[in-house]
PDB file of C-alpha atoms in Angstrom:
ATOM      1  CA  MET A1062     -73.645 -15.796 -30.481  1.00  0.00           C
ATOM      2  CA  ARG A1063     -70.819 -18.256 -30.851  1.00  0.00           C
ATOM      3  CA  LYS A1064     -68.955 -15.615 -32.876  1.00  0.00           C
ATOM      4  CA  THR A1065     -69.466 -13.077 -30.133  1.00  0.00           C
ATOM      5  CA  VAL A1066     -68.210 -15.464 -27.392  1.00  0.00           C
ATOM      6  CA  ALA A1067     -65.154 -16.345 -29.463  1.00  0.00           C
ATOM      7  CA  THR A1068     -64.444 -12.661 -29.985  1.00  0.00           C
ATOM      8  CA  LEU A1069     -64.834 -11.982 -26.239  1.00  0.00           C
ATOM      9  CA  VAL A1070     -62.547 -14.907 -25.388  1.00  0.00           C
ATOM     10  CA  ALA A1071     -59.914 -13.735 -27.833  1.00  0.00           C
ATOM     11  CA  ALA A1072     -60.111 -10.169 -26.503  1.00  0.00           C
ATOM     12  CA  ALA A1073     -59.819 -11.432 -22.910  1.00  0.00           C
ATOM     13  CA  THR A1074     -56.783 -13.570 -23.844  1.00  0.00           C
ATOM     14  CA  VAL A1075     -55.117 -10.568 -25.509  1.00  0.00           C
ATOM     15  CA  ALA A1076     -55.843  -8.449 -22.408  1.00  0.00           C
ATOM     16  CA  VAL A1077     -54.362 -11.096 -20.080  1.00  0.00           C
ATOM     17  CA  ILE A1078     -51.221 -11.472 -22.221  1.00  0.00           C
ATOM     18  CA  THR A1079     -50.783  -7.702 -22.486  1.00  0.00           C
ATOM     19  CA  THR A1080     -51.160  -7.336 -18.708  1.00  0.00           C
ATOM     20  CA  ALA A1081     -48.673 -10.113 -18.010  1.00  0.00           C
ATOM     21  CA  VAL A1082     -46.100  -8.745 -20.432  1.00  0.00           C
ATOM     22  CA  ALA A1083     -46.514  -5.243 -18.984  1.00  0.00           C
ATOM     23  CA  GLY A1084     -46.196  -6.589 -15.448  1.00  0.00           C
ATOM     24  CA  CYS A1085     -43.027  -8.438 -16.312  1.00  0.00           C
ATOM     25  CA  SER A1086     -41.346  -5.444 -17.929  1.00  0.00           C
ATOM     26  CA  ASP A1087     -42.288  -3.160 -15.007  1.00  0.00           C
ATOM     27  CA  ASN A1088     -40.905  -5.447 -12.355  1.00  0.00           C
ATOM     28  CA  GLY A1089     -38.063  -7.211 -14.090  1.00  0.00           C
ATOM     29  CA  GLY A1090     -36.392  -4.878 -16.570  1.00  0.00           C
ATOM     30  CA  GLY A1091     -37.279  -1.292 -15.898  1.00  0.00           C
ATOM     31  CA  SER A1092     -34.492   1.223 -15.520  1.00  0.00           C
ATOM     32  CA  ALA A1093     -35.499   2.556 -12.086  1.00  0.00           C
ATOM     33  CA  PRO A1094     -35.269  -0.789 -10.126  1.00  0.00           C
ATOM     34  CA  SER A1095     -31.987  -1.816 -11.785  1.00  0.00           C
ATOM     35  CA  LYS A1096     -29.999   1.448 -11.136  1.00  0.00           C
ATOM     36  CA  PRO A1097     -29.926   1.514  -7.293  1.00  0.00           C
ATOM     37  CA  PRO A1098     -28.306  -1.961  -6.904  1.00  0.00           C
ATOM     38  CA  THR A1099     -25.501  -1.080  -9.296  1.00  0.00           C
ATOM     39  CA  PRO A1100     -23.863   1.729  -7.223  1.00  0.00           C
ATOM     40  CA  THR A1101     -24.282  -0.147  -3.922  1.00  0.00           C
ATOM     41  CA  PRO A1102     -21.908  -3.048  -4.863  1.00  0.00           C
ATOM     42  CA  THR A1103     -19.416  -0.545  -6.297  1.00  0.00           C
ATOM     43  CA  ARG A1104     -19.286   1.448  -3.004  1.00  0.00           C
ATOM     44  CA  THR A1105     -19.172  -1.705  -0.936  1.00  0.00           C
ATOM     45  CA  SER A1106     -16.251  -3.202  -2.886  1.00  0.00           C
ATOM     46  CA  ALA A1107     -14.271   0.055  -2.773  1.00  0.00           C
ATOM     47  CA  ALA A1108     -14.358   0.331   1.036  1.00  0.00           C
ATOM     48  CA  PRO A1109     -12.444  -2.913   1.859  1.00  0.00           C
ATOM     49  CA  SER A1110      -9.707  -2.087  -0.688  1.00  0.00           C
ATOM     50  CA  ALA A1111      -9.282   1.386   0.782  1.00  0.00           C
ATOM     51  CA  SER A1112      -8.667   0.128   4.344  1.00  0.00           C
ATOM     52  CA  PRO A1113      -5.529  -1.992   3.550  1.00  0.00           C
ATOM     53  CA  SER A1114      -4.176   0.836   1.405  1.00  0.00           C
ATOM     54  CA  ALA A1115      -4.342   3.249   4.292  1.00  0.00           C
ATOM     55  CA  ALA A1116      -1.691   1.203   6.153  1.00  0.00           C
ATOM     56  CA  ALA A1117       0.364   1.066   2.956  1.00  0.00           C
ATOM     57  CA  TRP A1118       0.750   4.860   2.721  1.00  0.00           C
ATOM     58  CA  THR A1119       1.305   5.540   6.421  1.00  0.00           C
ATOM     59  CA  VAL A1120       4.829   6.077   7.797  1.00  0.00           C
ATOM     60  CA  THR A1121       5.108   5.530  11.511  1.00  0.00           C
ATOM     61  CA  ALA A1122       7.848   4.626  14.027  1.00  0.00           C
ATOM     62  CA  ARG A1123       8.599   1.617  16.209  1.00  0.00           C
ATOM     63  CA  SER A1124      11.210   0.943  18.857  1.00  0.00           C
ATOM     64  CA  GLY A1125      13.506  -2.033  18.637  1.00  0.00           C
ATOM     65  CA  PRO A1126      17.131  -3.205  18.820  1.00  0.00           C
ATOM     66  CA  LEU A1127      18.239  -0.473  16.398  1.00  0.00           C
ATOM     67  CA  GLY A1128      16.362   2.286  18.258  1.00  0.00           C
ATOM     68  CA  THR A1129      13.218   4.045  17.082  1.00  0.00           C
ATOM     69  CA  ILE A1130      13.006   3.488  13.291  1.00  0.00           C
ATOM     70  CA  LEU A1131      10.642   4.248  10.472  1.00  0.00           C
ATOM     71  CA  VAL A1132       8.145   1.526   9.438  1.00  0.00           C
ATOM     72  CA  ASP A1133       5.023   1.537   7.301  1.00  0.00           C
ATOM     73  CA  GLY A1134       1.506   1.203   8.738  1.00  0.00           C
ATOM     74  CA  ARG A1135       1.862  -2.597   8.748  1.00  0.00           C
ATOM     75  CA  GLY A1136       5.083  -2.487  10.755  1.00  0.00           C
ATOM     76  CA  ARG A1137       7.435  -3.278   7.858  1.00  0.00           C
ATOM     77  CA  THR A1138      10.864  -1.688   8.086  1.00  0.00           C
ATOM     78  CA  LEU A1139      11.804   1.173   5.732  1.00  0.00           C
ATOM     79  CA  TYR A1140      15.309   1.859   4.444  1.00  0.00           C
ATOM     80  CA  LEU A1141      17.272   4.620   2.748  1.00  0.00           C
ATOM     81  CA  PHE A1142      19.783   3.932  -0.051  1.00  0.00           C
ATOM     82  CA  GLU A1143      23.038   5.836   0.244  1.00  0.00           C
ATOM     83  CA  ALA A1144      23.440   5.880  -3.583  1.00  0.00           C
ATOM     84  CA  ASP A1145      20.386   8.181  -3.729  1.00  0.00           C
ATOM     85  CA  ARG A1146      22.081  11.604  -3.578  1.00  0.00           C
ATOM     86  CA  THR A1147      18.813  13.506  -4.076  1.00  0.00           C
ATOM     87  CA  SER A1148      15.117  12.775  -3.536  1.00  0.00           C
ATOM     88  CA  ARG A1149      15.120  10.936  -6.929  1.00  0.00           C
ATOM     89  CA  SER A1150      15.511   7.186  -6.732  1.00  0.00           C
ATOM     90  CA  THR A1151      18.481   5.450  -8.386  1.00  0.00           C
ATOM     91  CA  CYS A1152      17.154   1.931  -7.582  1.00  0.00           C
ATOM     92  CA  TYR A1153      15.576   0.291 -10.648  1.00  0.00           C
ATOM     93  CA  GLY A1154      15.514  -3.162 -12.276  1.00  0.00           C
ATOM     94  CA  GLY A1155      17.081  -5.894 -10.152  1.00  0.00           C
ATOM     95  CA  CYS A1156      17.710  -3.374  -7.354  1.00  0.00           C
ATOM     96  CA  ALA A1157      14.015  -2.519  -7.113  1.00  0.00           C
ATOM     97  CA  LYS A1158      13.069  -6.210  -7.022  1.00  0.00           C
ATOM     98  CA  GLU A1159      15.310  -6.824  -3.987  1.00  0.00           C
ATOM     99  CA  TRP A1160      14.607  -3.348  -2.495  1.00  0.00           C
ATOM    100  CA  PRO A1161      10.999  -2.511  -3.517  1.00  0.00           C
ATOM    101  CA  PRO A1162      10.178   1.204  -3.251  1.00  0.00           C
ATOM    102  CA  MET A1163       7.420   2.317  -0.937  1.00  0.00           C
ATOM    103  CA  LEU A1164       4.847   3.348  -3.557  1.00  0.00           C
ATOM    104  CA  VAL A1165       1.615   5.257  -2.885  1.00  0.00           C
ATOM    105  CA  THR A1166      -1.447   6.381  -4.829  1.00  0.00           C
ATOM    106  CA  HIS A1167      -2.512   8.814  -2.118  1.00  0.00           C
ATOM    107  CA  ALA A1168      -0.542  11.403  -0.149  1.00  0.00           C
ATOM    108  CA  PRO A1169       1.488   9.614   2.569  1.00  0.00           C
ATOM    109  CA  LYS A1170       0.431  10.082   6.170  1.00  0.00           C
ATOM    110  CA  ALA A1171       2.616  10.454   9.257  1.00  0.00           C
ATOM    111  CA  ALA A1172       1.813   8.691  12.516  1.00  0.00           C
ATOM    112  CA  GLY A1173       3.517   7.630  15.755  1.00  0.00           C
ATOM    113  CA  GLY A1174       5.854  10.616  16.125  1.00  0.00           C
ATOM    114  CA  VAL A1175       6.882  10.756  12.477  1.00  0.00           C
ATOM    115  CA  ARG A1176       7.211  14.331  11.272  1.00  0.00           C
ATOM    116  CA  SER A1177       4.738  15.149   8.493  1.00  0.00           C
ATOM    117  CA  ASP A1178       6.895  18.121   7.396  1.00  0.00           C
ATOM    118  CA  LEU A1179       9.632  15.635   6.408  1.00  0.00           C
ATOM    119  CA  LEU A1180       7.257  13.340   4.487  1.00  0.00           C
ATOM    120  CA  GLY A1181       6.894  13.714   0.705  1.00  0.00           C
ATOM    121  CA  THR A1182       6.917  11.843  -2.611  1.00  0.00           C
ATOM    122  CA  THR A1183       9.074  11.632  -5.685  1.00  0.00           C
ATOM    123  CA  THR A1184       8.085  10.527  -9.133  1.00  0.00           C
ATOM    124  CA  ARG A1185       9.855   7.410 -10.421  1.00  0.00           C
ATOM    125  CA  ASP A1186      10.811   6.875 -14.061  1.00  0.00           C
ATOM    126  CA  ASP A1187       7.629   4.825 -14.649  1.00  0.00           C
ATOM    127  CA  GLY A1188       5.396   7.608 -13.259  1.00  0.00           C
ATOM    128  CA  THR A1189       4.659   5.937  -9.888  1.00  0.00           C
ATOM    129  CA  LYS A1190       4.958   7.882  -6.685  1.00  0.00           C
ATOM    130  CA  GLU A1191       7.542   6.812  -4.090  1.00  0.00           C
ATOM    131  CA  VAL A1192       7.446   8.020  -0.492  1.00  0.00           C
ATOM    132  CA  THR A1193      10.356  10.162   0.683  1.00  0.00           C
ATOM    133  CA  TYR A1194      11.369  11.176   4.198  1.00  0.00           C
ATOM    134  CA  ASN A1195      13.786  14.065   4.796  1.00  0.00           C
ATOM    135  CA  HIS A1196      14.420  13.845   1.028  1.00  0.00           C
ATOM    136  CA  HIS A1197      15.412  10.125   1.150  1.00  0.00           C
ATOM    137  CA  PRO A1198      13.372   7.761  -1.069  1.00  0.00           C
ATOM    138  CA  LEU A1199      12.055   4.912   1.113  1.00  0.00           C
ATOM    139  CA  TYR A1200      12.421   1.199   0.349  1.00  0.00           C
ATOM    140  CA  TYR A1201      11.619  -2.230   1.793  1.00  0.00           C
ATOM    141  CA  PHE A1202      13.961  -5.154   1.807  1.00  0.00           C
ATOM    142  CA  ASP A1203      12.700  -8.301   0.143  1.00  0.00           C
ATOM    143  CA  ASP A1204      14.293 -10.570   2.771  1.00  0.00           C
ATOM    144  CA  ASP A1205      12.314  -8.852   5.564  1.00  0.00           C
ATOM    145  CA  LYS A1206       9.473 -11.345   5.734  1.00  0.00           C
ATOM    146  CA  LYS A1207       7.575 -10.040   8.770  1.00  0.00           C
ATOM    147  CA  PRO A1208       7.054  -6.820  10.692  1.00  0.00           C
ATOM    148  CA  GLY A1209      10.052  -6.012  12.790  1.00  0.00           C
ATOM    149  CA  ASP A1210      12.620  -7.710  10.479  1.00  0.00           C
ATOM    150  CA  THR A1211      15.701  -5.488   9.835  1.00  0.00           C
ATOM    151  CA  HIS A1212      17.755  -7.922   7.710  1.00  0.00           C
ATOM    152  CA  GLY A1213      18.669  -5.144   5.289  1.00  0.00           C
ATOM    153  CA  GLN A1214      20.475  -2.957   7.864  1.00  0.00           C
ATOM    154  CA  GLY A1215      23.982  -2.009   6.753  1.00  0.00           C
ATOM    155  CA  ILE A1216      23.984  -4.225   3.641  1.00  0.00           C
ATOM    156  CA  ASP A1217      26.234  -3.018   0.774  1.00  0.00           C
ATOM    157  CA  ASP A1218      24.165  -3.847  -2.345  1.00  0.00           C
ATOM    158  CA  SER A1219      23.359  -2.407  -5.776  1.00  0.00           C
ATOM    159  CA  GLY A1220      26.033   0.279  -5.554  1.00  0.00           C
ATOM    160  CA  GLY A1221      25.517   1.564  -2.047  1.00  0.00           C
ATOM    161  CA  LYS A1222      24.657   0.769   1.591  1.00  0.00           C
ATOM    162  CA  TRP A1223      21.190   0.498   3.043  1.00  0.00           C
ATOM    163  CA  PHE A1224      20.154   1.771   6.430  1.00  0.00           C
ATOM    164  CA  VAL A1225      17.065   2.191   8.558  1.00  0.00           C
ATOM    165  CA  LEU A1226      16.092   5.794   9.464  1.00  0.00           C
ATOM    166  CA  ASP A1227      15.268   7.515  12.729  1.00  0.00           C
ATOM    167  CA  ILE A1228      12.274   9.894  13.096  1.00  0.00           C
ATOM    168  CA  ASN A1229      14.391  12.867  12.033  1.00  0.00           C
ATOM    169  CA  GLY A1230      15.151  11.142   8.738  1.00  0.00           C
ATOM    170  CA  ASN A1231      18.779  10.320   9.604  1.00  0.00           C
ATOM    171  CA  LYS A1232      20.355   6.962   8.851  1.00  0.00           C
ATOM    172  CA  ILE A1233      21.001   4.712  11.821  1.00  0.00           C
ATOM    173  CA  VAL A1234      24.374   3.058  11.199  1.00  0.00           C
ATOM    174  CA  LYS A1235      24.614   0.633  14.122  1.00  0.00           C
ATOM    175  CA  ALA A1236      24.470  -3.083  13.369  1.00  0.00           C
ATOM    176  CA  PRO A1237      21.588  -5.229  14.598  1.00  0.00           C
ATOM    177  CA  ARG A1238      22.428  -6.708  18.005  1.00  0.00           C
ATOM    178  CA  SER A1239      22.273 -10.240  16.636  1.00  0.00           C
ATOM    179  CA  ALA A1240      25.167  -9.407  14.265  1.00  0.00           C
ATOM    180  CA  THR A1241      27.404  -7.843  16.950  1.00  0.00           C
ATOM    181  CA  PRO A1242      29.721 -10.363  18.541  1.00  0.00           C
ATOM    182  CA  SER A1243      30.128  -8.286  21.756  1.00  0.00           C
ATOM    183  CA  SER A1244      26.395  -8.241  22.523  1.00  0.00           C
ATOM    184  CA  THR A1245      25.437  -9.567  25.889  1.00  0.00           C
ATOM    185  CA  PRO A1246      23.338 -12.778  25.917  1.00  0.00           C
ATOM    186  CA  SER A1247      20.388 -10.851  27.469  1.00  0.00           C
ATOM    187  CA  ALA A1248      20.365  -8.301  24.663  1.00  0.00           C
ATOM    188  CA  GLY A1249      17.334  -9.856  22.886  1.00  0.00           C
ATOM    189  CA  THR A1250      18.510 -11.335  19.596  1.00  0.00           C
ATOM    190  CA  GLY A1251      15.079 -12.424  18.478  1.00  0.00           C
ATOM    191  CA  GLY A1252      14.816  -9.642  15.864  1.00  0.00           C
ATOM    192  CA  GLY A1253      11.314  -8.602  16.900  1.00  0.00           C
ATOM    193  CA  TYR A1254      10.146  -5.320  18.298  1.00  0.00           C
TER     194      TYR A1254
END
């Protein structure tokens, strides 16, 4: 009888251990429960990075002391480089550090009166896509620290002059009011829009 009880206790112990192990593997490591959480974080993390990029590939217009000029979706001023004789950029190396090209990974979008038929891209030597407008590659100026700054207007640098563009894709050649000695005191020299 003692042998039978010992056998039953051993069998019951094995059954409890087997059930516990099976229960752990079903709830903790099975493939079905672990797959749904994996895609959810991926989708969640992709959405926030897509929103800031949308502003980065939008070309819009803002009015200010130079007239209505092209800016990106964040309000940063865009420039053309007179040394660019075609839609291909000639600004590389040190030039591109001071005058960073407007690069995109998606097709650029027009907003705020900007003409979508004038908007395009050109491929740079490194394979990146730079936005063009009316066949002019578009650039930022490194010294423009905030939206509305136009410190690059009319500068002769890196082999050519730099100008802001109007909504038809033409350069605006007038100097900022703050740089014009004949400006009237009420002409708003704060540099903002």
